[in-house]
Coordinates of N, CA and C in Angstrom, one line a residue:
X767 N 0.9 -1.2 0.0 CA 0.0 0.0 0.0 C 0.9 1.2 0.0
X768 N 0.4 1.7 -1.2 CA 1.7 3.3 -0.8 C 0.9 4.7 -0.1
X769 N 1.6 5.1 0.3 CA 1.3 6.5 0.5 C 1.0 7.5 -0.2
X770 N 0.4 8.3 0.2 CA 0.0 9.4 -1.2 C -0.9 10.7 -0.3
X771 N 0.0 11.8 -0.3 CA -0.1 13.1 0.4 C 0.9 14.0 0.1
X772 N 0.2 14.9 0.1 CA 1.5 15.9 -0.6 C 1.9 16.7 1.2
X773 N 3.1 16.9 0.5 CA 3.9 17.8 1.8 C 3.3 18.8 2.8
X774 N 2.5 19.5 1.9 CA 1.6 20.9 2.4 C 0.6 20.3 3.5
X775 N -0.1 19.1 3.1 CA -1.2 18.3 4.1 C -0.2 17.7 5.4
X776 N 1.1 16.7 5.0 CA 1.6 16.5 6.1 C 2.1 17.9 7.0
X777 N 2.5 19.0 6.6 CA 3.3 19.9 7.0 C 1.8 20.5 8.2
X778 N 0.5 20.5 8.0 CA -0.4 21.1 8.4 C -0.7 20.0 9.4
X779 N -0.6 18.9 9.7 CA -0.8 17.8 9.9 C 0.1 18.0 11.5
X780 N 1.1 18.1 11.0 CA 2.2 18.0 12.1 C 2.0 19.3 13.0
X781 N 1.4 20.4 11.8 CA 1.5 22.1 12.9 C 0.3 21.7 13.8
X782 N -0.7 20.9 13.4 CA -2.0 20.9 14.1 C -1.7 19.9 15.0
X783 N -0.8 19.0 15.0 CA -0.6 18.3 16.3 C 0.6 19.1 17.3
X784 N 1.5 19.8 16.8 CA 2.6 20.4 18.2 C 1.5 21.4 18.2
X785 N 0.3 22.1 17.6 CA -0.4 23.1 17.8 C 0.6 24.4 17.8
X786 N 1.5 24.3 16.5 CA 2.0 25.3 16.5 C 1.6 25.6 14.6
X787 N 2.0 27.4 14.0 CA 2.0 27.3 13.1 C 2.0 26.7 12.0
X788 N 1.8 26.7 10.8 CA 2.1 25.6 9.8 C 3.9 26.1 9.5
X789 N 3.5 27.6 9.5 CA 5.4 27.9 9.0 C 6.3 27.9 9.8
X790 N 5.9 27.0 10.9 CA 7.0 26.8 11.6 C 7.4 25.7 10.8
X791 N 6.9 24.8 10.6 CA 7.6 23.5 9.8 C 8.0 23.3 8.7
X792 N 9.5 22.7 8.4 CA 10.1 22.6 7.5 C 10.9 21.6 7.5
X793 N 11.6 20.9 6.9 CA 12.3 20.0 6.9 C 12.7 19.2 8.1
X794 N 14.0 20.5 8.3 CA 14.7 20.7 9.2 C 13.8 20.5 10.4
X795 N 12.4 20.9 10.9 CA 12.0 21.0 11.9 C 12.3 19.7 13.1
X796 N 12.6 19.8 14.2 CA 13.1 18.9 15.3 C 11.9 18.0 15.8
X797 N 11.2 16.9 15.7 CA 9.8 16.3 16.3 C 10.1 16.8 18.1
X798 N 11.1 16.4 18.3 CA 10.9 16.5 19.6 C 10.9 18.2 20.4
X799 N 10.1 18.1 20.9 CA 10.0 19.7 21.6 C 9.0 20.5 20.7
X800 N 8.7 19.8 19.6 CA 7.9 20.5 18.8 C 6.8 21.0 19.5
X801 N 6.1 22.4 20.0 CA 5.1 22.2 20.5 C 4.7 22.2 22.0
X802 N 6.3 21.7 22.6 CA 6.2 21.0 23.6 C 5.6 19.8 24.0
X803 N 5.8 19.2 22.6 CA 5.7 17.4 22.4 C 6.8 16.8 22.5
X804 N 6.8 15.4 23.3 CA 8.1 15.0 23.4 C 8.0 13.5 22.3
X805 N 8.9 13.6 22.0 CA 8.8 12.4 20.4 C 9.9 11.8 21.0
X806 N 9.6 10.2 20.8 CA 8.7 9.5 20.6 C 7.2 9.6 21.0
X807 N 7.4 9.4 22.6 CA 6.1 9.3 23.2 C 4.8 10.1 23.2
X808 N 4.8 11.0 22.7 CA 3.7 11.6 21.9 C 2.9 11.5 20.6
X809 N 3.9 10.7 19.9 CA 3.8 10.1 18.6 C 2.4 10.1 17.9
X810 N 2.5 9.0 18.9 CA 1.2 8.1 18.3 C 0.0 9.1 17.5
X811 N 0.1 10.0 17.7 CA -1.5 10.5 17.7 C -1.2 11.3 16.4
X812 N 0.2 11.7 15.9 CA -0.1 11.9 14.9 C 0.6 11.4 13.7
X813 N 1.0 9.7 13.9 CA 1.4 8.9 13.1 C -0.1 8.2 13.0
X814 N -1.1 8.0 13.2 CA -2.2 7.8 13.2 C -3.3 8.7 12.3
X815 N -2.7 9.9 12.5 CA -3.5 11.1 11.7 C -2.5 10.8 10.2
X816 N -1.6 10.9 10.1 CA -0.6 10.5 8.9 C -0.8 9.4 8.1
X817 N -1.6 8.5 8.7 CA -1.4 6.9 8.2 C -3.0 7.6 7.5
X818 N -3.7 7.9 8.4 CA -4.8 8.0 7.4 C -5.2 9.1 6.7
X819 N -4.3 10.3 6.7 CA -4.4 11.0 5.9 C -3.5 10.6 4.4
X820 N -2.6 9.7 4.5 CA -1.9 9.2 3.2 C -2.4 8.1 2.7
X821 N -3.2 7.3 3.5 CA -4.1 6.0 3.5 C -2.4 4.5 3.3
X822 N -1.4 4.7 3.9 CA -0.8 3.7 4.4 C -0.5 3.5 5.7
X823 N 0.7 2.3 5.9 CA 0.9 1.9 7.4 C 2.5 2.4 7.8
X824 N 2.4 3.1 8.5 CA 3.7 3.3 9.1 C 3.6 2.8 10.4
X825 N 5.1 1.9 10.7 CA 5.1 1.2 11.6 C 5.8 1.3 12.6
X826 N 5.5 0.9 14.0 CA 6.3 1.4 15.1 C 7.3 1.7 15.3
X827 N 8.2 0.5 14.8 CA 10.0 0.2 14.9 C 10.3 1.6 13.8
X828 N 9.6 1.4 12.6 CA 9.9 2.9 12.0 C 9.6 4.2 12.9
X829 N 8.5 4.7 12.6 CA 8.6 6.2 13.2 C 9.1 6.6 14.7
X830 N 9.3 5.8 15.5 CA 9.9 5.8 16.9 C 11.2 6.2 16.6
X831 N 12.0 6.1 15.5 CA 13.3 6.5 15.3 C 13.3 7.8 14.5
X832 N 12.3 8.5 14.2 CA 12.4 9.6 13.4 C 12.9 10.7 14.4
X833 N 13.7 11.6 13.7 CA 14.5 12.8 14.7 C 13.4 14.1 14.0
X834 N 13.2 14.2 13.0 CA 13.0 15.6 12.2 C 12.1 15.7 11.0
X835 N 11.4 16.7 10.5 CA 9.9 16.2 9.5 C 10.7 15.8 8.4
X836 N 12.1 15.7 8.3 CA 12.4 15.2 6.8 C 12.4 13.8 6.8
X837 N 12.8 13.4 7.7 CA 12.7 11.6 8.4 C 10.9 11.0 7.9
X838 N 10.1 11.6 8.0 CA 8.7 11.3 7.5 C 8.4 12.1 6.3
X839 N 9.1 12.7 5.7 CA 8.6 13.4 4.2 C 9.5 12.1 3.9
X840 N 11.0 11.9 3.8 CA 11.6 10.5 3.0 C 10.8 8.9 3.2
X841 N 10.5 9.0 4.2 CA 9.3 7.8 4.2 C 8.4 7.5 3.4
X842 N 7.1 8.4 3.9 CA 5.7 8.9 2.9 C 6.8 8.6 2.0
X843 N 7.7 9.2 1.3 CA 7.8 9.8 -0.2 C 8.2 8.2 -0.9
X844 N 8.9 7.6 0.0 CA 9.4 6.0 -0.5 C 8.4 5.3 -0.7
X845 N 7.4 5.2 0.5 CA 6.1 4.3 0.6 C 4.6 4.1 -0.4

């Protein structure tokens, strides 16, 4: 099953879960502290909004290791 979302939707995706800007995020952007989210453990809720906003499965052992939104734009983009 592949992925399929464009950047702009994840990028809004991510601002709406640290509840910060959309133009705060960019590549570069750090998950952790985002918001004052601490990543991993906050995760869940919006690798769950992600899975179904791109309609695939991203999986634990995966995104638990992501540092930064380019870590998840190279994913999506493979998947």
């Amino acid at each position: 099953m592949s992925c399929s979302c464009t950047k702009p939707d994840r990028y809004q995706a991510i601002a709406d879960w640290a509840g910060v800007p959309v133009q705060y995020i960019t590549s570069q952007t750090q998950l952790d502290g985002l918001g004052a989210k601490a990543w991993p453990a906050d995760g869940a809720s919006l690798i769950s909004t992600l899975a179904e906003l791109c309609g695939c499965l991203i999986p634990g052992g995966v995104w638990e290791l992501w540092g930064k939104v380019e870590d998840i734009d190279d994913y999506l983009d493979r998947h």
